[in-house]
Amino acid sequence: MRIGELARRAGTTTRALRFYESQGLLRAQRSANGYRDYGEDDLRLVTEIRALQTVGLTLDDTRPFVECLRAGNPAGDACSDSIEVYRRKLAEVDACLERLAAVRAELAGKLTDALARHPCQEQP
């Protein structure tokens, strides 16, 4: 399939596909006339990349998943390197949630203090 069809089927743009190719995540075959030619495996790779980006992984984070699929595995997260990316990203999210919880607690305390000084204001 040509790049336009791959973009349409994957729900992305030809520009994104060219970028993936420039980053080494996608490898197009070239037809005799120089057009990029892709197969169903490429559609699977692009679908995986987009799904991973949707849950917050960077394009670089997707590399182990792409390599895992290219190695013939049934899923991009069937390899240990992919599992490590999940673990690392989950730890990053947990740390972010902890920071947000601390900020929330600080703000709630400040609001409580402010409301105590202004009794005519509605309590939370």
Coordinates of N, CA and C in Angstrom, one line a residue:
M1 N 0.8 -1.2 0.0 CA 0.0 0.0 0.0 C 0.9 1.2 0.0
R2 N 0.4 2.3 -0.6 CA 1.2 3.5 -0.6 C 1.0 4.3 0.7
I3 N 1.8 5.3 0.8 CA 1.8 6.1 2.1 C 0.4 6.7 2.4
G4 N -0.3 7.2 1.4 CA -1.6 7.8 1.7 C -2.6 6.8 2.3
E5 N -2.6 5.6 1.7 CA -3.5 4.5 2.2 C -3.1 4.1 3.6
L6 N -1.8 4.0 3.9 CA -1.3 3.6 5.2 C -1.7 4.7 6.2
A7 N -1.6 5.9 5.9 CA -1.9 7.1 6.7 C -3.4 7.0 7.0
R8 N -4.2 6.8 6.0 CA -5.7 6.7 6.2 C -6.1 5.5 7.1
R9 N -5.5 4.4 6.8 CA -5.9 3.2 7.6 C -5.4 3.3 9.0
A10 N -4.3 3.9 9.3 CA -3.7 4.1 10.6 C -4.3 5.3 11.4
G11 N -5.0 6.1 10.7 CA -5.6 7.3 11.3 C -4.5 8.4 11.6
T12 N -3.6 8.5 10.7 CA -2.6 9.5 10.9 C -2.3 10.3 9.6
T13 N -1.2 11.0 9.5 CA -0.9 11.8 8.3 C 0.3 11.2 7.6
T14 N 0.5 11.5 6.4 CA 1.6 11.1 5.6 C 2.9 11.8 6.2
R15 N 2.7 13.0 6.7 CA 3.8 13.7 7.4 C 4.3 12.9 8.6
A16 N 3.4 12.4 9.4 CA 3.8 11.6 10.6 C 4.5 10.4 10.1
L17 N 4.0 9.7 9.1 CA 4.7 8.5 8.6 C 6.1 8.8 8.1
R18 N 6.3 9.9 7.4 CA 7.6 10.2 7.0 C 8.5 10.5 8.2
F19 N 8.0 11.1 9.2 CA 8.8 11.4 10.4 C 9.2 10.1 11.1
Y20 N 8.2 9.2 11.2 CA 8.5 7.8 11.8 C 9.6 7.2 11.0
E21 N 9.6 7.3 9.7 CA 10.6 6.7 8.8 C 11.9 7.4 9.1
S22 N 11.9 8.7 9.2 CA 13.2 9.4 9.4 C 13.8 9.1 10.8
Q23 N 13.0 8.6 11.7 CA 13.4 8.3 13.1 C 13.8 6.8 13.1
G24 N 13.6 6.1 12.0 CA 14.0 4.7 12.0 C 12.9 3.7 12.6
L25 N 11.7 4.2 12.8 CA 10.7 3.4 13.4 C 9.9 2.7 12.3
L26 N 9.9 3.2 11.1 CA 9.2 2.7 10.0 C 10.1 2.5 8.8
R27 N 10.0 1.4 8.1 CA 10.9 1.2 7.0 C 10.1 0.9 5.7
A28 N 10.1 1.9 4.8 CA 9.3 1.7 3.6 C 10.2 1.0 2.5
Q29 N 9.5 0.1 1.8 CA 10.1 -0.4 0.6 C 9.8 0.6 -0.5
R30 N 10.7 0.6 -1.5 CA 10.5 1.5 -2.6 C 10.2 0.7 -3.8
S31 N 9.1 1.2 -4.5 CA 8.7 0.5 -5.8 C 9.6 1.0 -6.9
A32 N 9.5 0.5 -8.0 CA 10.4 0.8 -9.2 C 10.3 2.3 -9.5
N33 N 9.1 2.9 -9.3 CA 8.9 4.3 -9.6 C 9.3 5.2 -8.4
G34 N 9.8 4.6 -7.3 CA 10.3 5.4 -6.2 C 9.3 5.7 -5.1
Y35 N 8.1 5.2 -5.3 CA 7.0 5.4 -4.3 C 7.3 4.5 -3.1
R36 N 6.9 5.0 -1.9 CA 7.0 4.2 -0.7 C 5.9 3.1 -0.8
D37 N 6.3 2.0 -0.4 CA 5.3 0.8 -0.4 C 5.4 0.2 1.0
Y38 N 4.2 0.0 1.6 CA 4.1 -0.5 2.9 C 3.2 -1.8 2.9
G39 N 3.4 -2.6 3.9 CA 2.6 -3.8 4.1 C 1.8 -3.8 5.3
E40 N 1.1 -4.9 5.6 CA 0.2 -5.0 6.8 C 1.0 -4.9 8.0
D41 N 2.3 -5.4 8.0 CA 3.1 -5.3 9.2 C 3.4 -3.8 9.6
D42 N 3.6 -3.0 8.5 CA 3.8 -1.6 8.8 C 2.6 -0.9 9.4
L43 N 1.4 -1.3 9.0 CA 0.2 -0.8 9.6 C 0.2 -1.2 11.0
R44 N 0.5 -2.4 11.3 CA 0.6 -2.9 12.7 C 1.5 -2.0 13.6
L45 N 2.7 -1.8 13.0 CA 3.7 -0.9 13.7 C 3.2 0.5 14.0
V46 N 2.6 1.1 13.0 CA 2.1 2.4 13.1 C 1.0 2.5 14.2
T47 N 0.1 1.5 14.1 CA -1.0 1.4 15.1 C -0.5 1.2 16.5
E48 N 0.6 0.4 16.7 CA 1.2 0.3 18.0 C 1.8 1.6 18.4
I49 N 2.6 2.2 17.6 CA 3.2 3.5 17.9 C 2.2 4.5 18.4
R50 N 1.1 4.7 17.6 CA 0.0 5.6 17.9 C -0.7 5.3 19.3
A51 N -0.9 4.0 19.5 CA -1.6 3.6 20.7 C -0.7 3.9 21.9
L52 N 0.6 3.6 21.8 CA 1.5 3.9 22.9 C 1.7 5.4 23.2
Q53 N 1.7 6.2 22.1 CA 1.7 7.6 22.3 C 0.5 8.2 23.0
T54 N -0.6 7.5 22.7 CA -1.9 7.9 23.3 C -1.9 7.8 24.8
V55 N -1.1 6.8 25.3 CA -1.1 6.6 26.8 C 0.2 7.3 27.4
G56 N 0.8 8.2 26.6 CA 1.8 9.0 27.2 C 3.3 8.7 26.9
L57 N 3.5 7.6 26.1 CA 4.9 7.3 25.8 C 5.4 8.2 24.7
T58 N 6.7 8.5 24.8 CA 7.3 9.3 23.7 C 7.6 8.4 22.5
L59 N 7.9 9.1 21.4 CA 8.3 8.3 20.2 C 9.5 7.4 20.5
D60 N 10.4 7.9 21.3 CA 11.6 7.1 21.6 C 11.3 5.9 22.5
D61 N 10.3 6.1 23.4 CA 9.8 5.0 24.2 C 9.2 3.9 23.4
T62 N 8.7 4.2 22.2 CA 8.1 3.1 21.4 C 9.1 2.2 20.7
R63 N 10.3 2.5 20.7 CA 11.3 1.7 20.0 C 11.4 0.3 20.4
P64 N 11.4 0.0 21.7 CA 11.5 -1.5 22.1 C 10.2 -2.2 21.6
F65 N 9.1 -1.6 21.6 CA 7.8 -2.2 21.1 C 7.9 -2.5 19.6
V66 N 8.4 -1.5 18.9 CA 8.6 -1.7 17.4 C 9.5 -2.8 17.1
E67 N 10.7 -2.8 17.8 CA 11.7 -3.9 17.6 C 11.1 -5.3 18.0
C68 N 10.3 -5.3 19.0 CA 9.7 -6.6 19.5 C 8.7 -7.1 18.4
L69 N 8.0 -6.2 17.8 CA 7.1 -6.6 16.7 C 7.9 -7.1 15.5
R70 N 8.9 -6.3 15.2 CA 9.8 -6.7 14.0 C 10.4 -8.0 14.2
A71 N 10.7 -8.4 15.4 CA 11.3 -9.7 15.7 C 10.3 -10.8 15.6
G72 N 9.1 -10.5 15.3 CA 8.1 -11.6 15.0 C 7.2 -11.9 16.2
N73 N 7.3 -11.2 17.2 CA 6.5 -11.4 18.4 C 5.0 -11.0 18.2
P74 N 4.1 -11.7 18.8 CA 2.7 -11.4 18.6 C 2.2 -10.1 19.1
A75 N 2.9 -9.5 20.0 CA 2.6 -8.2 20.6 C 3.9 -7.4 20.8
G76 N 3.8 -6.1 20.8 CA 4.9 -5.2 21.0 C 5.4 -5.2 22.4
D77 N 4.6 -5.7 23.3 CA 5.0 -5.7 24.7 C 5.3 -7.2 25.2
A78 N 5.7 -8.0 24.2 CA 6.0 -9.4 24.5 C 7.5 -9.5 24.9
C79 N 8.3 -8.4 24.8 CA 9.7 -8.5 25.1 C 10.0 -7.7 26.4
S80 N 11.1 -8.1 27.0 CA 11.5 -7.6 28.3 C 11.8 -6.1 28.2
D81 N 12.4 -5.6 27.1 CA 12.7 -4.2 27.0 C 11.4 -3.4 27.0
S82 N 10.3 -3.9 26.4 CA 9.0 -3.2 26.4 C 8.5 -3.1 27.8
I83 N 8.6 -4.2 28.6 CA 8.1 -4.3 29.9 C 8.8 -3.3 30.8
E84 N 10.1 -3.1 30.5 CA 10.9 -2.1 31.3 C 10.4 -0.7 31.0
V85 N 10.0 -0.4 29.8 CA 9.5 0.9 29.4 C 8.2 1.1 30.2
Y86 N 7.3 0.1 30.3 CA 6.1 0.2 31.0 C 6.4 0.5 32.5
R87 N 7.3 -0.2 33.1 CA 7.7 0.0 34.5 C 8.2 1.4 34.7
R88 N 9.1 1.9 33.8 CA 9.7 3.2 34.0 C 8.7 4.3 33.9
K89 N 7.8 4.2 32.9 CA 6.7 5.2 32.7 C 5.8 5.2 33.8
L90 N 5.4 4.0 34.3 CA 4.5 3.9 35.5 C 5.1 4.6 36.7
A91 N 6.4 4.4 36.9 CA 7.1 5.0 38.0 C 7.1 6.5 37.9
E92 N 7.3 7.0 36.6 CA 7.2 8.4 36.3 C 5.8 9.0 36.7
V93 N 4.8 8.3 36.3 CA 3.4 8.7 36.5 C 3.2 8.7 38.0
D94 N 3.6 7.7 38.7 CA 3.4 7.6 40.2 C 4.1 8.8 40.9
A95 N 5.3 9.1 40.4 CA 6.1 10.3 41.0 C 5.3 11.6 40.8
C96 N 4.8 11.7 39.6 CA 4.0 12.9 39.2 C 2.7 13.0 40.1
L97 N 2.1 11.9 40.3 CA 0.9 11.9 41.1 C 1.2 12.2 42.6
E98 N 2.3 11.8 43.1 CA 2.8 12.1 44.4 C 3.0 13.6 44.5
R99 N 3.7 14.2 43.5 CA 3.9 15.6 43.5 C 2.6 16.4 43.5
L100 N 1.7 15.9 42.6 CA 0.4 16.6 42.5 C -0.4 16.5 43.8
A101 N -0.3 15.4 44.5 CA -1.0 15.2 45.8 C -0.4 16.1 46.8
A102 N 0.9 16.3 46.8 CA 1.5 17.3 47.8 C 1.1 18.7 47.5
V103 N 1.0 19.0 46.2 CA 0.6 20.4 45.8 C -0.9 20.6 46.2
R104 N -1.7 19.6 46.0 CA -3.1 19.7 46.3 C -3.3 19.9 47.8
A105 N -2.5 19.1 48.6 CA -2.6 19.2 50.1 C -2.2 20.6 50.5
E106 N -1.1 21.1 49.9 CA -0.7 22.5 50.3 C -1.7 23.5 49.9
L107 N -2.3 23.4 48.7 CA -3.3 24.4 48.3 C -4.6 24.3 49.2
A108 N -5.0 23.0 49.6 CA -6.1 22.8 50.4 C -5.9 23.5 51.8
G109 N -4.7 23.3 52.3 CA -4.3 23.9 53.6 C -4.4 25.4 53.5
K110 N -3.8 26.0 52.4 CA -3.9 27.4 52.3 C -5.3 28.0 52.2
L111 N -6.2 27.2 51.5 CA -7.6 27.6 51.3 C -8.2 27.6 52.7
T112 N -8.0 26.5 53.4 CA -8.6 26.4 54.8 C -8.2 27.5 55.7
D113 N -6.9 27.9 55.6 CA -6.4 29.0 56.4 C -7.0 30.3 56.0
A114 N -7.1 30.5 54.7 CA -7.7 31.8 54.2 C -9.2 31.9 54.6
L115 N -9.9 30.8 54.5 CA -11.3 30.8 54.8 C -11.5 31.0 56.3
A116 N -10.6 30.5 57.1 CA -10.6 30.8 58.6 C -10.5 32.3 58.9
R117 N -9.7 33.0 58.1 CA -9.6 34.4 58.3 C -10.7 35.2 57.7
H118 N -11.5 34.6 56.9 CA -12.7 35.3 56.3 C -13.9 34.4 56.5
P119 N -14.5 34.4 57.6 CA -15.6 33.5 58.0 C -16.8 33.7 57.1
C120 N -16.9 34.8 56.4 CA -18.1 35.0 55.5 C -18.0 34.2 54.2
Q121 N -16.8 33.7 53.9 CA -16.6 32.8 52.8 C -17.1 31.4 53.0
E122 N -17.6 30.8 51.9 CA -18.1 29.4 52.0 C -17.0 28.4 52.2
Q123 N -17.2 27.5 53.2 CA -16.1 26.5 53.4 C -16.2 25.4 52.3
P124 N -15.0 24.8 52.0 CA -15.0 23.7 50.9 C -15.7 22.5 51.4

